[in-house]
Amino acid sequence: MIQWIAFDADDTLWHSECYYHDAQQRFLEILSPYLPDGVRGLDVLHEIEIRNLPDFGYGIKGFGISMIEAAIHVSGGQIIGSEIQKIVEVAREMIHHEIRLLDHVQETVESLAASHPLMLITKGDLMDQERKIQGSGLRNYFQSIEIVSDKTALTYRALFQKYQINPEAFLMVGNSMRSDIMPVIDLGGWGVHVPYTITWAHETVQEKPANPDRFFELEHLGPLPSLIAEIIRQAR
Ligand SMILES: [Mg+2]
């Protein structure tokens, strides 16, 4: 009965998407002199981002390359080198942003670490994720940390194998239905969805989980320890 508790990191433990949001606004400002009437710069960027995922993966580096590619595309190749440099700086600043924990994260993680082994499962650039884990001050609460290239059913199945986890004893907490919740519930685990204020369009899904008995939604991490205690109590 719930032996492992796993957490997503970006927008579950600390703010992340807001930095992408800010970067997109700065990207649009740099691009504005080049933007033809009727062309929506962010739509072009999103399309290129999704197309680039299989080649460059999740994270800031792939996002930076997509911004540059979108700028070249939208300007019909006219954007000048110094503007491209500004876009590179936007990406660099994203990598050096401060780590801000979300509300109730510190006390919740601390409290759950006393009763369960905790796992952190995050996708994105390896260096960036390591920097954030280190900067969060939460490193020592996690028994294991997995930085993966994607979070699909295959990824979770491989982790269950690696740690010899029975999916029924695994509960995943995260802000993304697509990456954190659906695949885990499909495999027989438990999912607690904690939505972030902004969700990247790529991470939203319309469907509901196949097994709603194992699906929960919380506004923030505060009530998580009592929710888990309740799940365990009911299973007895
Ligand atoms: Mg996330």
mmCIF file of C-alpha atoms and ligand atoms in Angstrom:
data_model
loop_
_atom_site.group_PDB
_atom_site.id
_atom_site.type_symbol
_atom_site.label_atom_id
_atom_site.label_comp_id
_atom_site.label_asym_id
_atom_site.label_seq_id
_atom_site.Cartn_x
_atom_site.Cartn_y
_atom_site.Cartn_z
ATOM 1 C CA MET A 1 0.000 0.000 0.000
ATOM 2 C CA ILE A 2 1.592 3.289 -1.188
ATOM 3 C CA GLN A 3 5.245 2.536 -0.599
ATOM 4 C CA TRP A 4 6.773 5.141 -2.893
ATOM 5 C CA ILE A 5 5.717 8.752 -3.341
ATOM 6 C CA ALA A 6 7.064 10.394 -6.473
ATOM 7 C CA PHE A 7 7.058 14.061 -7.399
ATOM 8 C CA ASP A 8 7.376 15.922 -10.629
ATOM 9 C CA ALA A 9 9.620 18.966 -10.205
ATOM 10 C CA ASP A 10 8.894 21.881 -12.591
ATOM 11 C CA ASP A 11 5.654 23.640 -11.627
ATOM 12 C CA THR A 12 4.984 21.016 -8.961
ATOM 13 C CA LEU A 13 7.775 21.792 -6.480
ATOM 14 C CA TRP A 14 9.060 25.051 -7.935
ATOM 15 C CA HIS A 15 8.020 27.682 -10.465
ATOM 16 C CA SER A 16 9.118 27.053 -14.046
ATOM 17 C CA GLU A 17 6.473 27.765 -16.685
ATOM 18 C CA CYS A 18 6.273 31.432 -15.655
ATOM 19 C CA TYR A 19 9.893 31.854 -16.837
ATOM 20 C CA TYR A 20 8.956 30.402 -20.231
ATOM 21 C CA HIS A 21 6.029 32.787 -20.306
ATOM 22 C CA ASP A 22 8.264 35.797 -19.579
ATOM 23 C CA ALA A 23 10.808 34.632 -22.155
ATOM 24 C CA GLN A 24 8.094 34.403 -24.807
ATOM 25 C CA GLN A 25 7.083 38.003 -24.125
ATOM 26 C CA ARG A 26 10.687 39.152 -24.540
ATOM 27 C CA PHE A 27 10.995 37.040 -27.680
ATOM 28 C CA LEU A 28 7.944 38.820 -29.112
ATOM 29 C CA GLU A 29 9.435 42.234 -28.301
ATOM 30 C CA ILE A 30 12.691 41.369 -30.089
ATOM 31 C CA LEU A 31 10.724 39.992 -33.012
ATOM 32 C CA SER A 32 8.159 42.790 -33.304
ATOM 33 C CA PRO A 33 9.998 44.880 -35.973
ATOM 34 C CA TYR A 34 10.171 41.769 -38.164
ATOM 35 C CA LEU A 35 6.695 40.387 -37.584
ATOM 36 C CA PRO A 36 4.516 40.612 -40.725
ATOM 37 C CA ASP A 37 0.892 41.679 -40.216
ATOM 38 C CA GLY A 38 -1.384 38.811 -39.347
ATOM 39 C CA VAL A 39 1.429 36.465 -38.263
ATOM 40 C CA ARG A 40 1.222 35.346 -34.650
ATOM 41 C CA GLY A 41 4.790 34.939 -33.457
ATOM 42 C CA LEU A 42 3.897 32.648 -30.552
ATOM 43 C CA ASP A 43 1.903 30.283 -32.760
ATOM 44 C CA VAL A 44 4.934 29.888 -35.013
ATOM 45 C CA LEU A 45 7.162 29.362 -31.971
ATOM 46 C CA HIS A 46 4.866 26.696 -30.485
ATOM 47 C CA GLU A 47 4.658 24.828 -33.735
ATOM 48 C CA ILE A 48 8.444 24.786 -34.104
ATOM 49 C CA GLU A 49 8.883 23.814 -30.430
ATOM 50 C CA ILE A 50 6.667 20.748 -30.799
ATOM 51 C CA ARG A 51 8.371 19.775 -34.044
ATOM 52 C CA ASN A 52 11.797 20.085 -32.374
ATOM 53 C CA LEU A 53 10.970 17.971 -29.295
ATOM 54 C CA PRO A 54 12.105 14.651 -30.828
ATOM 55 C CA ASP A 55 15.435 16.216 -31.869
ATOM 56 C CA PHE A 56 16.298 18.596 -29.023
ATOM 57 C CA GLY A 57 14.159 17.289 -26.153
ATOM 58 C CA TYR A 58 12.466 19.172 -23.319
ATOM 59 C CA GLY A 59 14.113 22.066 -21.551
ATOM 60 C CA ILE A 60 15.598 25.497 -22.040
ATOM 61 C CA LYS A 61 18.233 24.592 -24.647
ATOM 62 C CA GLY A 62 15.649 23.130 -27.016
ATOM 63 C CA PHE A 63 13.373 26.082 -26.327
ATOM 64 C CA GLY A 64 16.214 28.523 -27.138
ATOM 65 C CA ILE A 65 16.924 26.822 -30.458
ATOM 66 C CA SER A 66 13.211 26.940 -31.262
ATOM 67 C CA MET A 67 13.058 30.683 -30.513
ATOM 68 C CA ILE A 68 15.977 31.289 -32.890
ATOM 69 C CA GLU A 69 14.455 29.108 -35.583
ATOM 70 C CA ALA A 70 11.068 30.823 -35.218
ATOM 71 C CA ALA A 71 12.722 34.265 -35.429
ATOM 72 C CA ILE A 72 14.541 33.325 -38.647
ATOM 73 C CA HIS A 73 11.384 31.838 -40.093
ATOM 74 C CA VAL A 74 9.042 34.710 -39.185
ATOM 75 C CA SER A 75 11.492 37.389 -40.416
ATOM 76 C CA GLY A 76 12.011 35.555 -43.707
ATOM 77 C CA GLY A 77 15.708 35.246 -42.837
ATOM 78 C CA GLN A 78 16.073 39.007 -42.244
ATOM 79 C CA ILE A 79 16.660 39.039 -38.481
ATOM 80 C CA ILE A 80 20.177 40.313 -37.742
ATOM 81 C CA GLY A 81 22.883 38.653 -35.664
ATOM 82 C CA SER A 82 22.643 41.068 -32.723
ATOM 83 C CA GLU A 83 18.927 40.264 -32.354
ATOM 84 C CA ILE A 84 19.707 36.548 -32.407
ATOM 85 C CA GLN A 85 22.238 37.256 -29.651
ATOM 86 C CA LYS A 86 19.449 38.865 -27.595
ATOM 87 C CA ILE A 87 17.383 35.714 -27.969
ATOM 88 C CA VAL A 88 20.341 33.636 -26.772
ATOM 89 C CA GLU A 89 20.569 35.930 -23.722
ATOM 90 C CA VAL A 90 16.870 35.393 -23.003
ATOM 91 C CA ALA A 91 17.552 31.640 -22.869
ATOM 92 C CA ARG A 92 20.691 32.131 -20.765
ATOM 93 C CA GLU A 93 18.805 34.210 -18.200
ATOM 94 C CA MET A 94 16.181 31.484 -17.953
ATOM 95 C CA ILE A 95 18.923 29.032 -16.989
ATOM 96 C CA HIS A 96 20.105 31.328 -14.195
ATOM 97 C CA HIS A 97 16.733 32.260 -12.717
ATOM 98 C CA GLU A 98 16.303 31.853 -8.950
ATOM 99 C CA ILE A 99 14.578 28.739 -7.624
ATOM 100 C CA ARG A 100 11.269 29.643 -6.012
ATOM 101 C CA LEU A 101 9.427 26.821 -4.264
ATOM 102 C CA LEU A 102 5.653 26.723 -4.593
ATOM 103 C CA ASP A 103 3.506 27.233 -1.491
ATOM 104 C CA HIS A 104 3.478 24.388 1.064
ATOM 105 C CA VAL A 105 6.186 22.424 -0.761
ATOM 106 C CA GLN A 106 8.858 22.645 1.912
ATOM 107 C CA GLU A 107 6.742 21.379 4.828
ATOM 108 C CA THR A 108 4.905 18.760 2.763
ATOM 109 C CA VAL A 109 8.057 17.199 1.313
ATOM 110 C CA GLU A 110 9.727 17.297 4.722
ATOM 111 C CA SER A 111 6.779 15.607 6.385
ATOM 112 C CA LEU A 112 6.322 12.878 3.759
ATOM 113 C CA ALA A 113 10.041 12.114 3.677
ATOM 114 C CA ALA A 114 9.741 11.030 7.307
ATOM 115 C CA SER A 115 7.276 8.254 6.443
ATOM 116 C CA HIS A 116 8.007 7.235 2.823
ATOM 117 C CA PRO A 117 10.864 6.991 0.359
ATOM 118 C CA LEU A 118 10.436 9.894 -2.042
ATOM 119 C CA MET A 119 11.409 9.937 -5.690
ATOM 120 C CA LEU A 120 11.841 12.962 -7.932
ATOM 121 C CA ILE A 121 11.070 12.354 -11.600
ATOM 122 C CA THR A 122 11.725 15.243 -13.928
ATOM 123 C CA LYS A 123 12.389 15.811 -17.594
ATOM 124 C CA GLY A 124 14.440 18.520 -19.250
ATOM 125 C CA ASP A 125 18.075 19.485 -19.629
ATOM 126 C CA LEU A 126 20.304 17.467 -17.303
ATOM 127 C CA MET A 127 22.444 20.410 -16.116
ATOM 128 C CA ASP A 128 19.471 22.685 -15.643
ATOM 129 C CA GLN A 129 17.525 20.105 -13.651
ATOM 130 C CA GLU A 130 20.554 19.307 -11.458
ATOM 131 C CA ARG A 131 21.067 22.999 -10.772
ATOM 132 C CA LYS A 132 17.430 23.404 -9.766
ATOM 133 C CA ILE A 133 17.441 20.336 -7.510
ATOM 134 C CA GLN A 134 20.583 21.627 -5.802
ATOM 135 C CA GLY A 135 19.228 25.169 -5.513
ATOM 136 C CA SER A 136 15.862 24.028 -4.161
ATOM 137 C CA GLY A 137 17.328 22.815 -0.881
ATOM 138 C CA LEU A 138 15.132 19.702 -1.177
ATOM 139 C CA ARG A 139 17.844 17.312 -2.419
ATOM 140 C CA ASN A 140 18.213 15.378 0.822
ATOM 141 C CA TYR A 141 14.532 14.562 1.191
ATOM 142 C CA PHE A 142 14.616 12.427 -1.959
ATOM 143 C CA GLN A 143 15.855 8.889 -1.828
ATOM 144 C CA SER A 144 16.157 8.816 -5.606
ATOM 145 C CA ILE A 145 16.236 11.345 -8.381
ATOM 146 C CA GLU A 146 15.486 10.445 -11.970
ATOM 147 C CA ILE A 147 16.103 12.954 -14.764
ATOM 148 C CA VAL A 148 14.473 11.429 -17.813
ATOM 149 C CA SER A 149 14.074 12.499 -21.434
ATOM 150 C CA ASP A 150 10.295 12.004 -21.480
ATOM 151 C CA LYS A 151 7.574 10.753 -19.125
ATOM 152 C CA THR A 152 5.511 8.128 -20.895
ATOM 153 C CA ALA A 153 4.150 4.769 -19.733
ATOM 154 C CA LEU A 154 7.411 3.230 -20.988
ATOM 155 C CA THR A 155 9.449 5.551 -18.759
ATOM 156 C CA TYR A 156 7.430 4.686 -15.660
ATOM 157 C CA ARG A 157 7.455 0.982 -16.450
ATOM 158 C CA ALA A 158 11.248 1.085 -16.675
ATOM 159 C CA LEU A 159 11.424 2.869 -13.307
ATOM 160 C CA PHE A 160 9.103 0.307 -11.692
ATOM 161 C CA GLN A 161 11.428 -2.378 -12.978
ATOM 162 C CA LYS A 162 14.562 -0.594 -11.833
ATOM 163 C CA TYR A 163 13.301 -0.061 -8.276
ATOM 164 C CA GLN A 164 11.222 -3.252 -8.123
ATOM 165 C CA ILE A 165 8.066 -1.239 -7.471
ATOM 166 C CA ASN A 166 4.582 -2.658 -7.695
ATOM 167 C CA PRO A 167 2.569 0.085 -9.507
ATOM 168 C CA GLU A 168 -0.222 -0.242 -6.934
ATOM 169 C CA ALA A 169 2.258 0.943 -4.326
ATOM 170 C CA PHE A 170 3.333 3.987 -6.328
ATOM 171 C CA LEU A 171 1.783 7.433 -6.096
ATOM 172 C CA MET A 172 2.850 10.245 -8.411
ATOM 173 C CA VAL A 173 2.222 13.928 -7.745
ATOM 174 C CA GLY A 174 2.482 16.456 -10.560
ATOM 175 C CA ASN A 175 1.047 19.376 -12.483
ATOM 176 C CA SER A 176 0.852 17.671 -15.869
ATOM 177 C CA MET A 177 -2.003 15.293 -16.638
ATOM 178 C CA ARG A 178 -0.174 14.075 -19.725
ATOM 179 C CA SER A 179 3.236 13.421 -18.186
ATOM 180 C CA ASP A 180 2.676 12.860 -14.471
ATOM 181 C CA ILE A 181 -0.795 11.423 -14.038
ATOM 182 C CA MET A 182 -2.276 9.563 -17.020
ATOM 183 C CA PRO A 183 0.621 7.130 -17.675
ATOM 184 C CA VAL A 184 0.923 6.245 -13.967
ATOM 185 C CA ILE A 185 -2.792 5.549 -13.551
ATOM 186 C CA ASP A 186 -2.833 3.575 -16.812
ATOM 187 C CA LEU A 187 -0.133 1.331 -15.339
ATOM 188 C CA GLY A 188 -2.120 0.768 -12.136
ATOM 189 C CA GLY A 189 -0.605 3.443 -9.917
ATOM 190 C CA TRP A 190 -2.046 6.478 -8.127
ATOM 191 C CA GLY A 191 -2.049 10.038 -9.401
ATOM 192 C CA VAL A 192 -2.453 13.349 -7.602
ATOM 193 C CA HIS A 193 -2.854 16.264 -9.976
ATOM 194 C CA VAL A 194 -1.853 19.674 -8.639
ATOM 195 C CA PRO A 195 -2.464 22.152 -11.474
ATOM 196 C CA TYR A 196 -0.106 25.102 -11.909
ATOM 197 C CA THR A 197 -1.475 28.521 -12.817
ATOM 198 C CA ILE A 198 -0.139 28.268 -16.384
ATOM 199 C CA THR A 199 0.094 24.999 -18.320
ATOM 200 C CA TRP A 200 2.071 24.598 -21.506
ATOM 201 C CA ALA A 201 -0.442 23.649 -24.232
ATOM 202 C CA HIS A 202 1.605 20.526 -24.982
ATOM 203 C CA GLU A 203 0.994 19.172 -21.461
ATOM 204 C CA THR A 204 -2.791 19.526 -21.405
ATOM 205 C CA VAL A 205 -5.058 16.601 -22.259
ATOM 206 C CA GLN A 206 -8.811 16.457 -22.450
ATOM 207 C CA GLU A 207 -9.387 12.851 -21.406
ATOM 208 C CA LYS A 208 -9.977 11.756 -17.844
ATOM 209 C CA PRO A 209 -8.001 8.893 -16.283
ATOM 210 C CA ALA A 210 -9.273 5.385 -16.946
ATOM 211 C CA ASN A 211 -9.372 4.569 -13.234
ATOM 212 C CA PRO A 212 -10.883 7.588 -11.425
ATOM 213 C CA ASP A 213 -10.640 5.818 -8.031
ATOM 214 C CA ARG A 214 -6.897 6.353 -8.160
ATOM 215 C CA PHE A 215 -7.041 9.934 -9.294
ATOM 216 C CA PHE A 216 -7.116 12.988 -7.034
ATOM 217 C CA GLU A 217 -6.823 16.692 -7.584
ATOM 218 C CA LEU A 218 -5.455 19.224 -5.107
ATOM 219 C CA GLU A 219 -5.118 22.989 -5.353
ATOM 220 C CA HIS A 220 -1.697 22.932 -3.686
ATOM 221 C CA LEU A 221 0.573 20.466 -1.873
ATOM 222 C CA GLY A 222 -0.629 21.419 1.616
ATOM 223 C CA PRO A 223 -3.275 18.672 2.048
ATOM 224 C CA LEU A 224 -1.153 15.928 0.426
ATOM 225 C CA PRO A 225 0.024 14.190 3.635
ATOM 226 C CA SER A 226 -3.554 13.881 4.937
ATOM 227 C CA LEU A 227 -4.797 12.683 1.527
ATOM 228 C CA ILE A 228 -2.158 9.955 1.483
ATOM 229 C CA ALA A 229 -2.950 8.987 5.085
ATOM 230 C CA GLU A 230 -6.606 8.689 4.079
ATOM 231 C CA ILE A 231 -5.821 6.499 1.039
ATOM 232 C CA ILE A 232 -3.764 4.198 3.242
ATOM 233 C CA ARG A 233 -6.478 4.094 5.934
ATOM 234 C CA GLN A 234 -9.186 3.162 3.419
ATOM 235 C CA ALA A 235 -7.088 0.381 1.950
ATOM 236 C CA ARG A 236 -6.794 -1.341 5.313
HETATM 237 MG MG MG B 1 5.794 19.797 -14.258
#
